[in-house]
Coordinates of C-alpha atoms in Angstrom, one line a residue:
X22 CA -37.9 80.6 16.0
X23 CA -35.8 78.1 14.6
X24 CA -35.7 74.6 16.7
X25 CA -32.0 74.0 18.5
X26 CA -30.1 71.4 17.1
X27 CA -28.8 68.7 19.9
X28 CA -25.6 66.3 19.2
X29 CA -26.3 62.8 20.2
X30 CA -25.6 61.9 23.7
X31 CA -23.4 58.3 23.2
X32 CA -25.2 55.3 25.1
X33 CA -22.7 54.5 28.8
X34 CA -24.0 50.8 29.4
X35 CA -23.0 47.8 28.3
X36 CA -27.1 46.9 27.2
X37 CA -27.4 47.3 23.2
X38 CA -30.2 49.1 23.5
X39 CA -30.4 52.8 21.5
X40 CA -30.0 56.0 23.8
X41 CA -33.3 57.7 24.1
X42 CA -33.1 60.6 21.7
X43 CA -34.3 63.8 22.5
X44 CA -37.3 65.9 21.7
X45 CA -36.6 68.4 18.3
X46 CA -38.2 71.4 20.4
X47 CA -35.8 70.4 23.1
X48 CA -33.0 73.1 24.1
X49 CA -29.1 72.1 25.2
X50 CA -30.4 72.8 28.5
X51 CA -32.9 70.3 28.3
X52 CA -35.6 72.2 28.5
X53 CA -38.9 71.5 26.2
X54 CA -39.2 74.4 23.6
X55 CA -42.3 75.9 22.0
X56 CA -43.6 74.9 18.8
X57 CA -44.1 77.5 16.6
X58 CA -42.9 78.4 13.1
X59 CA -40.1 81.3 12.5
X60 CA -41.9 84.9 12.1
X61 CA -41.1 87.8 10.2
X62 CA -38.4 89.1 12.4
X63 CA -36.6 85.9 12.2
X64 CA -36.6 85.8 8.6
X65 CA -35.2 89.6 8.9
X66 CA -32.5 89.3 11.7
X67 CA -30.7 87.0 8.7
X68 CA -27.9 88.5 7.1
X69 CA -28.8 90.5 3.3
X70 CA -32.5 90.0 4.4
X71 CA -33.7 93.1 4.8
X72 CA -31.9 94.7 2.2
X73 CA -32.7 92.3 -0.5
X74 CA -37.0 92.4 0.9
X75 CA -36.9 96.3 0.9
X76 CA -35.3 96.8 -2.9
X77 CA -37.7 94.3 -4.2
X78 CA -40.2 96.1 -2.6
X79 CA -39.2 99.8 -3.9
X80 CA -38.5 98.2 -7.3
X81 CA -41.9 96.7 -7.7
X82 CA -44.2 100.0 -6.2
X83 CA -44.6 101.0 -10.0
X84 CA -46.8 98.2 -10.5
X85 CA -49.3 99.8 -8.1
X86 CA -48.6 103.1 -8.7
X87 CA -48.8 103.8 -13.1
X88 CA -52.6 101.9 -13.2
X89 CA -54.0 104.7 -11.0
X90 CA -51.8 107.7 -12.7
X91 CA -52.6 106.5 -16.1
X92 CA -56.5 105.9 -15.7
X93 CA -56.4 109.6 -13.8
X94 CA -53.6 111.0 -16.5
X95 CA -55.9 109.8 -19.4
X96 CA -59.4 111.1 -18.2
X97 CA -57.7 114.2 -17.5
X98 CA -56.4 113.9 -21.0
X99 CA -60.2 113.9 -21.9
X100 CA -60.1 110.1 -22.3
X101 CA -63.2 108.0 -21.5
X102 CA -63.2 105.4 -18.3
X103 CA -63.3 102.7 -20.8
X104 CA -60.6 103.7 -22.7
X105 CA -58.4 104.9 -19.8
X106 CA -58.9 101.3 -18.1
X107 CA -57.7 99.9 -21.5
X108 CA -54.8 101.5 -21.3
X109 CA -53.7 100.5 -17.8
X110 CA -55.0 97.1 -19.0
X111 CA -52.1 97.4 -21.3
X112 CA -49.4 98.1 -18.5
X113 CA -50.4 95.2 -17.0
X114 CA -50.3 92.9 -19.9
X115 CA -46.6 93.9 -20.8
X116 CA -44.8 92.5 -17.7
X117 CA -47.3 89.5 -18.1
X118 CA -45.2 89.1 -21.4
X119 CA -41.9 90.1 -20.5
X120 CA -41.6 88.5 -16.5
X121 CA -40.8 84.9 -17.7
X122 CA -38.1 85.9 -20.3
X123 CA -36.2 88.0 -18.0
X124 CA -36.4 85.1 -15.2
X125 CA -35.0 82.8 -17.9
X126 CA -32.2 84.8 -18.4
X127 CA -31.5 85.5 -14.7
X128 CA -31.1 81.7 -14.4
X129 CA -29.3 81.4 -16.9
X130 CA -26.9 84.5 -16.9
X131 CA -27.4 85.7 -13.1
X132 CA -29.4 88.6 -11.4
X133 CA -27.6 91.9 -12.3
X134 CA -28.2 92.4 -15.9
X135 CA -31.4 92.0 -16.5
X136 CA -32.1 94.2 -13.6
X137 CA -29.8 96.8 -14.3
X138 CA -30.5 96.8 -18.3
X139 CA -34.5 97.0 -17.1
X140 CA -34.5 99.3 -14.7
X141 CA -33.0 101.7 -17.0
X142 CA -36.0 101.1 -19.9
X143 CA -38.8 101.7 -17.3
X144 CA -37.2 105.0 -16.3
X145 CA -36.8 105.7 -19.4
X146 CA -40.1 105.1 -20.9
X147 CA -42.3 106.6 -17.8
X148 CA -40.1 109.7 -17.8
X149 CA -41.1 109.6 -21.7
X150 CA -44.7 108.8 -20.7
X151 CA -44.8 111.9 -18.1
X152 CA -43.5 114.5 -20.6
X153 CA -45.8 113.7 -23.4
X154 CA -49.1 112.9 -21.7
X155 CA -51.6 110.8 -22.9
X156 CA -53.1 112.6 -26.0
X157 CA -51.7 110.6 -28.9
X158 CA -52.6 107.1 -27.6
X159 CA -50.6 104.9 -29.9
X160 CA -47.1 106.6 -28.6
X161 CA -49.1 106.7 -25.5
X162 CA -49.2 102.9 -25.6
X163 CA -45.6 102.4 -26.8
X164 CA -44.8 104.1 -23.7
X165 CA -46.8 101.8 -21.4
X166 CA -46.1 98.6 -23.3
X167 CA -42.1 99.2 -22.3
X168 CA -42.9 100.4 -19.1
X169 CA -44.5 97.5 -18.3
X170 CA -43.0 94.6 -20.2
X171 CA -38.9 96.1 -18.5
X172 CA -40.0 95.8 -15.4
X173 CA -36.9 94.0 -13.1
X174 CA -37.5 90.1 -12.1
X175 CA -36.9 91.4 -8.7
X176 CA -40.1 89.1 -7.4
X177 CA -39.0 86.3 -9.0
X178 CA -35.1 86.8 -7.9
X179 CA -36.1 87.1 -4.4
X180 CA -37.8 84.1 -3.8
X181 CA -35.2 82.6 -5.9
X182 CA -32.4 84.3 -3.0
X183 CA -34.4 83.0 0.0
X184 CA -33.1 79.4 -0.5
X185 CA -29.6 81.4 -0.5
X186 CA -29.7 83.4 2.6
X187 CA -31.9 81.2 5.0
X188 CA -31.0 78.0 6.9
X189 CA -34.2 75.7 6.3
X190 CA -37.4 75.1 4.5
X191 CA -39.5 76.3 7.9
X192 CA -37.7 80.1 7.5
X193 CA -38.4 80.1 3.5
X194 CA -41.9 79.8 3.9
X195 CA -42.1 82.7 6.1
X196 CA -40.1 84.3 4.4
X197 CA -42.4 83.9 1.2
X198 CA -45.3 84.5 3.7
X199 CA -43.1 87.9 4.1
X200 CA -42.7 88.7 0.4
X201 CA -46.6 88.5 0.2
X202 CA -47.1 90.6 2.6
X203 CA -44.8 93.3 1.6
X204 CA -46.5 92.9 -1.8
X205 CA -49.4 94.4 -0.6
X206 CA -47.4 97.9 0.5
X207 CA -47.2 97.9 -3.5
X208 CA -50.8 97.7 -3.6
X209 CA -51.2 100.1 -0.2
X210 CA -48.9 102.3 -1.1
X211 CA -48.5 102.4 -4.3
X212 CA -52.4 103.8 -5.2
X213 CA -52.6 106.1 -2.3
X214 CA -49.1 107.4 -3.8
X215 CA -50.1 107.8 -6.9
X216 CA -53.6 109.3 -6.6
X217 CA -52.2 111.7 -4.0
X218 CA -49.7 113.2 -6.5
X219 CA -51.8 113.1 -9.5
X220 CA -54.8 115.1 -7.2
X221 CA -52.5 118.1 -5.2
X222 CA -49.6 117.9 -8.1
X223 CA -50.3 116.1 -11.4
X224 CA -50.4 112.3 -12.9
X225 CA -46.7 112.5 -14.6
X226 CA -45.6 113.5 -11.1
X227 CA -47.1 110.6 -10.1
X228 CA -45.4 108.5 -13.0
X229 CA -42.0 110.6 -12.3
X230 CA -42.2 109.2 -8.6
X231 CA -42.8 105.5 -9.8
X232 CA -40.1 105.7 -12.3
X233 CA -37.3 106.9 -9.5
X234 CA -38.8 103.8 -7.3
X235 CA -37.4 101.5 -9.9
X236 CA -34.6 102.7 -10.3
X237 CA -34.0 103.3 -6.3
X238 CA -35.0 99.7 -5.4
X239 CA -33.5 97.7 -8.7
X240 CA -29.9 98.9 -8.3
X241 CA -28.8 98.1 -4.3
X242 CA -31.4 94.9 -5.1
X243 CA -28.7 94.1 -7.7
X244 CA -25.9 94.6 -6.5
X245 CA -26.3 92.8 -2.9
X246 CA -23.9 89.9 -2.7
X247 CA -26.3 87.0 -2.6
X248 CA -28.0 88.7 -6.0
X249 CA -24.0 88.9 -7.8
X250 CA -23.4 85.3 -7.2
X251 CA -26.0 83.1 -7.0
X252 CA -26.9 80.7 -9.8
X253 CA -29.6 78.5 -10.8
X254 CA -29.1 74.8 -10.3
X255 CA -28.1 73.0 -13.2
X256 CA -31.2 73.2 -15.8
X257 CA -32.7 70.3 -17.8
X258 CA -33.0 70.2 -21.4
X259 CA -36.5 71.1 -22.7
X260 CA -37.7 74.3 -24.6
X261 CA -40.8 74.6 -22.4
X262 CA -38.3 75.3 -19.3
X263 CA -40.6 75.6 -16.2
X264 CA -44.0 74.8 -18.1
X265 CA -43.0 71.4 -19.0
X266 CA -44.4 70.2 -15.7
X267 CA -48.5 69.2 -16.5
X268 CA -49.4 70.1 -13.2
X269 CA -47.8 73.5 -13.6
X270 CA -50.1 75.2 -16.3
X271 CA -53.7 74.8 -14.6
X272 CA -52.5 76.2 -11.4
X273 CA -51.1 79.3 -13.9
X274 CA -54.5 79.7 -15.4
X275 CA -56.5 79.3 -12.2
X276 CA -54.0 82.6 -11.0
X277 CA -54.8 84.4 -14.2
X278 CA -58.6 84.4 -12.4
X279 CA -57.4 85.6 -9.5
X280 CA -55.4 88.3 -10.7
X281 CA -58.0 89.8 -12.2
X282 CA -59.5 90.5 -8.9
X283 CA -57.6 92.7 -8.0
X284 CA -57.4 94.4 -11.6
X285 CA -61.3 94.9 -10.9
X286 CA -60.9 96.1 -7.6
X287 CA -58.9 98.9 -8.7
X288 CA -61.4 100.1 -11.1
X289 CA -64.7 99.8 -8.7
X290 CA -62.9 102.3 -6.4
X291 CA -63.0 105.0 -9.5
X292 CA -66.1 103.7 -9.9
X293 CA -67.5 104.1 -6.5
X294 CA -65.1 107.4 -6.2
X295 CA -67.8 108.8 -9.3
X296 CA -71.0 107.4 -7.4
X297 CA -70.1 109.1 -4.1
X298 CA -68.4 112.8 -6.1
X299 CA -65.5 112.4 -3.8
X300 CA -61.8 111.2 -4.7
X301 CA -61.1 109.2 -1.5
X302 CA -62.7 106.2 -2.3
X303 CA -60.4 105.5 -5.2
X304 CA -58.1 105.0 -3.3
X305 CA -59.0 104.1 0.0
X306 CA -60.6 100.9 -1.4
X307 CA -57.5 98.9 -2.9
X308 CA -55.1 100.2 0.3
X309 CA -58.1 98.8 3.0
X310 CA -57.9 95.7 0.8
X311 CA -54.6 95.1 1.2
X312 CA -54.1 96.3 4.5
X313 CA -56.3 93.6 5.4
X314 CA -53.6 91.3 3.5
X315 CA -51.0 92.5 5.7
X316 CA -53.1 91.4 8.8
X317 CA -54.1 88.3 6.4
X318 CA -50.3 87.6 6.4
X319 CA -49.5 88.0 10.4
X320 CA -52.3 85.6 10.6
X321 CA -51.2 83.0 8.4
X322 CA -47.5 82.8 9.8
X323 CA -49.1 82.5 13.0
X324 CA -50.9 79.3 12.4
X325 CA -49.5 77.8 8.6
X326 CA -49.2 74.2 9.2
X327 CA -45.5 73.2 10.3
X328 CA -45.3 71.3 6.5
X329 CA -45.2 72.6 3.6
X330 CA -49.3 73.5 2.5
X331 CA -50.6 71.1 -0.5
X332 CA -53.6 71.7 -2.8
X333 CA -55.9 70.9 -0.6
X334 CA -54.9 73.7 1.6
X335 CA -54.8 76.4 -2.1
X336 CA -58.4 74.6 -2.7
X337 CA -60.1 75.9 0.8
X338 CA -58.2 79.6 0.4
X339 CA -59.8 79.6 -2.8
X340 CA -63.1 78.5 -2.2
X341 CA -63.2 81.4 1.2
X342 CA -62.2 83.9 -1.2
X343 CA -65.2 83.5 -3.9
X344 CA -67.3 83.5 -0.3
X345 CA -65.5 86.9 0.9
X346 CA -66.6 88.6 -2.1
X347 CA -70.5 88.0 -1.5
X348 CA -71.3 90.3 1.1
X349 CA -69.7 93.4 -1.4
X350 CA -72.5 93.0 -4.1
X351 CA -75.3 94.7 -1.0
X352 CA -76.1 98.4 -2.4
X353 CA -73.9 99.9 0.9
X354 CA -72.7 102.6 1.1
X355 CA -69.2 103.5 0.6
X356 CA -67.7 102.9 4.6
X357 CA -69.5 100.2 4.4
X358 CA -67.8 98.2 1.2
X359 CA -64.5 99.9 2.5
X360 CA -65.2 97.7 5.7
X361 CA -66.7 95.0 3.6
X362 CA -63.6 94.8 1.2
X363 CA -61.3 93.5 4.5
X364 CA -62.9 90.0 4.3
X365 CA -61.3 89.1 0.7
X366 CA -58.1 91.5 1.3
X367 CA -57.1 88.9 4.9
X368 CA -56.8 85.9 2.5
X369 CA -55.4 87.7 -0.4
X370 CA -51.3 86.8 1.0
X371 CA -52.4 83.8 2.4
X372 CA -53.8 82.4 -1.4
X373 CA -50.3 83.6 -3.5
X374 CA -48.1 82.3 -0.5
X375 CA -49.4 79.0 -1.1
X376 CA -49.3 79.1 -4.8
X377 CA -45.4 80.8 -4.7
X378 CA -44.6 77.5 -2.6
X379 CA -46.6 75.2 -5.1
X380 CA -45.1 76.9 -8.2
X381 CA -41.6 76.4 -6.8
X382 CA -42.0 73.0 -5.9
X383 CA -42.7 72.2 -9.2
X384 CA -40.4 73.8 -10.9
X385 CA -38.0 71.9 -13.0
X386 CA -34.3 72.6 -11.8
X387 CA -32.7 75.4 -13.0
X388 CA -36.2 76.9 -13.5
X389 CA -37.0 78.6 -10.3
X390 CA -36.9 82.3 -11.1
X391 CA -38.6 81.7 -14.4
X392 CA -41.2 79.7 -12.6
X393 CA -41.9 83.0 -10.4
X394 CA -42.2 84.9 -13.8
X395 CA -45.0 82.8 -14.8
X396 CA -46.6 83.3 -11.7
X397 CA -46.4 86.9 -12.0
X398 CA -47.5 86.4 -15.3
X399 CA -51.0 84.8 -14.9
X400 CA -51.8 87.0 -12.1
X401 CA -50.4 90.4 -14.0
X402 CA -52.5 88.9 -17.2
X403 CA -55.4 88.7 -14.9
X404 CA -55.0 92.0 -13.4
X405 CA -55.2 93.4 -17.0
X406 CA -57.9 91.4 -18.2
X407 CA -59.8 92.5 -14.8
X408 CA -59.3 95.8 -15.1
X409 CA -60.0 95.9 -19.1
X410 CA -63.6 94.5 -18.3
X411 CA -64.4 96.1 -14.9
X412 CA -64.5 99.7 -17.1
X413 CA -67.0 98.9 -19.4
X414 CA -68.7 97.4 -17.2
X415 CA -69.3 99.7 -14.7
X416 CA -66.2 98.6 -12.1
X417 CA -68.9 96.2 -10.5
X418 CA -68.2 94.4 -8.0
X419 CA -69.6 91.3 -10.0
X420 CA -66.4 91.3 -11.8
X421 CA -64.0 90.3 -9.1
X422 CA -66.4 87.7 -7.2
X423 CA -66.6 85.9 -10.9
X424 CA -63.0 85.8 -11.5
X425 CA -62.3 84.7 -7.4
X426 CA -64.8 81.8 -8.5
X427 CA -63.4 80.6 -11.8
X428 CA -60.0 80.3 -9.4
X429 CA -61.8 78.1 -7.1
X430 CA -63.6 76.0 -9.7
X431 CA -59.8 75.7 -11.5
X432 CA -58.2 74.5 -8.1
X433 CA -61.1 72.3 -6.9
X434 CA -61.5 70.4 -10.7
X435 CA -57.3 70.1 -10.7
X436 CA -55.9 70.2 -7.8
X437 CA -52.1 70.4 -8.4
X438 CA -49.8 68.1 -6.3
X439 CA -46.9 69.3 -4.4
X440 CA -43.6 66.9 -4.9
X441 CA -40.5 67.9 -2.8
X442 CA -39.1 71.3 -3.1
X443 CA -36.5 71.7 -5.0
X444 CA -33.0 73.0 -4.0
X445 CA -31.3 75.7 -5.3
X446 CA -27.2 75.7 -5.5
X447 CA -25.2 78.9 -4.9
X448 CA -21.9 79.3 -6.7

């Protein structure tokens, strides 16, 4: 809830001594209000909110829905696990590539082009992608390289808009506490989604499906009115844009291990799918894990400190993430890791809310939306690289608790520092 604003009562005696100012959590009534941070339905009851948090959403459920339909679309193609998980690996290095271009030119020219030209190239080369299969693999990976390298900067443009649409810093935190959350309907979603369609229909249903999201959630994300006129504060000179801050690349890097995490998680549920002979698994085991990040996120709103978290807060996240992963190495079985996988999926919002607010903070001016691309970057890079080593490897759960601990070593050696957050101006 956001804290009342009281005017300043003038003294009435002739003593100059300073009227007694009242409490911040104090109403007009003079009552004594709670303490507590603004929660998800605050952030929402704000004008363009909703609309602007459910297109980003829509826009980004591709990313969790084409790694399952291609690994599934190629074995059924008579690809090999390995070479399957190679090729999703590639859909998730493309948009590693492409995510800090695009957010440079949204600073620079505005939201709705980039969104609109991109949303039209990853319709465009799934619906490709879903007619001619998998069989020839180099058009195959033509295909999944502009799939994945056009997807829209809607992630990055949204966090960009909160400083737009909300009154203070208390309400943009939640609100990027929010955006992580809702990340993990992608992730939720997205699988289930797409290993649904590929099992009762086929996998370029699946891809058909995740091509119309993009397109359904890019275009009224676009064309709300805080996306048509914002405009990045004035940038500084420097090629580097946002990475010309030191502290700004090993916090990248530590988040290229912990995307891969997730990139490995996705590949032990095929994994475990094939140990057990049933499909469920699959994916039951990424939605439970980020169904536990939606509780993860309710959590952390609940009781994030009422300032802005520094690196000592992203160092401890870190450090009980590596922990969480322990328990999934026991030879379980599979209800048993499904339960398991909950104690890494409740910090797994709380960790990139943190690093969003870090990232922004350091962001040069004029940098923020490219700063976000980065982000995405490292962890879509880390995705990839997770998921490229978790096939040949098995999709062992070894994979993600060594990536979740070269993120804590990272954060613990280099911790970065948090300078004040930089506004953003609106034209």
């Amino acid at each position: 809830m956001a804290h009342a604003q009281v005017r300043d009562v003038p003294g009435t005696t002739a003593v100059p001594i300073p009227p007694p100012q009242p409490s911040p959590h104090q109403t007009p009534d003079g009552e004594v209000a709670p303490h507590t941070s603004p929660t998800f339905r605050d952030v929402l009851r704000h004008r363009h909110c909703s609309r602007l948090l459910i297109s980003s959403v829509t826009a980004r459920l591709a990313l969790g829905m084409v790694p399952g339909a291609l690994i599934l679309g190629a074995q059924a193609d008579g690809h090999s696990l390995a070479t399957a998980s190679l090729l999703a690996a590639l859909y998730g290095i493309a948009p590693a590539l492409g995510q800090p271009l695009l957010g440079r030119l949204a600073d620079r020219r505005g939201l709705p082009l980039p969104c609109h030209l991109r949303a039209a190239l990853v319709a465009t080369a799934l619906g490709t992608l879903a007619l001619a299969g998998t069989s020839h693999l180099v058009f195959a990976a033509l295909c999944v390289t502009l799939a994945g390298a056009g997807c829209p900067p809607t992630q990055g443009g949204l966090r960009s808009l909160w400083h737009a649409v909300l009154p203070d810093e208390a309400h943009v935190r939640t609100a990027y506490t929010l955006d992580s959350s809702s990340q993990q309907i992608v992730y939720v979603a997205g699988p289930a989604l797409a290993i649904t369609l590929a099992t009762w229909l086929s996998p370029s249903a699946a891809l058909c499906l995740a091509a119309a999201a993009t397109l359904a959630g890019s275009l009224p994300f676009a064309t709300a009115h805080p996306a048509r006129t914002w405009r990045a504060a004035p940038r500084l000179r420097g090629r580097r844009g946002a990475l010309c801050t030191p502290a700004m690349r090993p916090l990248l890097l530590s988040l290229v291990f912990f995307g891969a995490t997730v990139g490995a998680l996705d590949v032990a549920g095929i994994a475990l799918a094939e140990q057990q002979d049933a499909s469920w698994p699959a994916g039951a085991l990424p939605a439970t894990f980020s169904a536990a990040g939606l509780v993860g996120g309710v959590l952390f709103v609940r009781y994030q400190p009422t300032t802005a978290p520094g690196a000592r807060h992203l160092t401890l996240l870190a450090a009980g993430f590596t922990l969480c992963w322990l328990p999934l190495l026991l030879p379980l079985p599979a209800p048993a890791l499904l339960t398991l996988a909950m104690l890494p999926g409740v910090l797994f919002v709380s960790l990139p809310t943190v690093a969003s607010l870090t990232v922004t903070s350091l962001a040069p001016p004029g940098t923020s939306t490219e700063a976000i691309g980065w982000m995405s970057s490292a962890m879509r890079l880390g995705l990839a690289a997770g998921t490229a080593l978790a096939g040949p490897l098995g999709g062992h759960f070894t994979i993600p608790l060594l990536a979740a601990l070269g993120c804590a070593l990272l954060l613990g050696a280099r911790p970065a520092p948090v300078p004040a957050p930089v506004a953003v101006s609106v034209h």
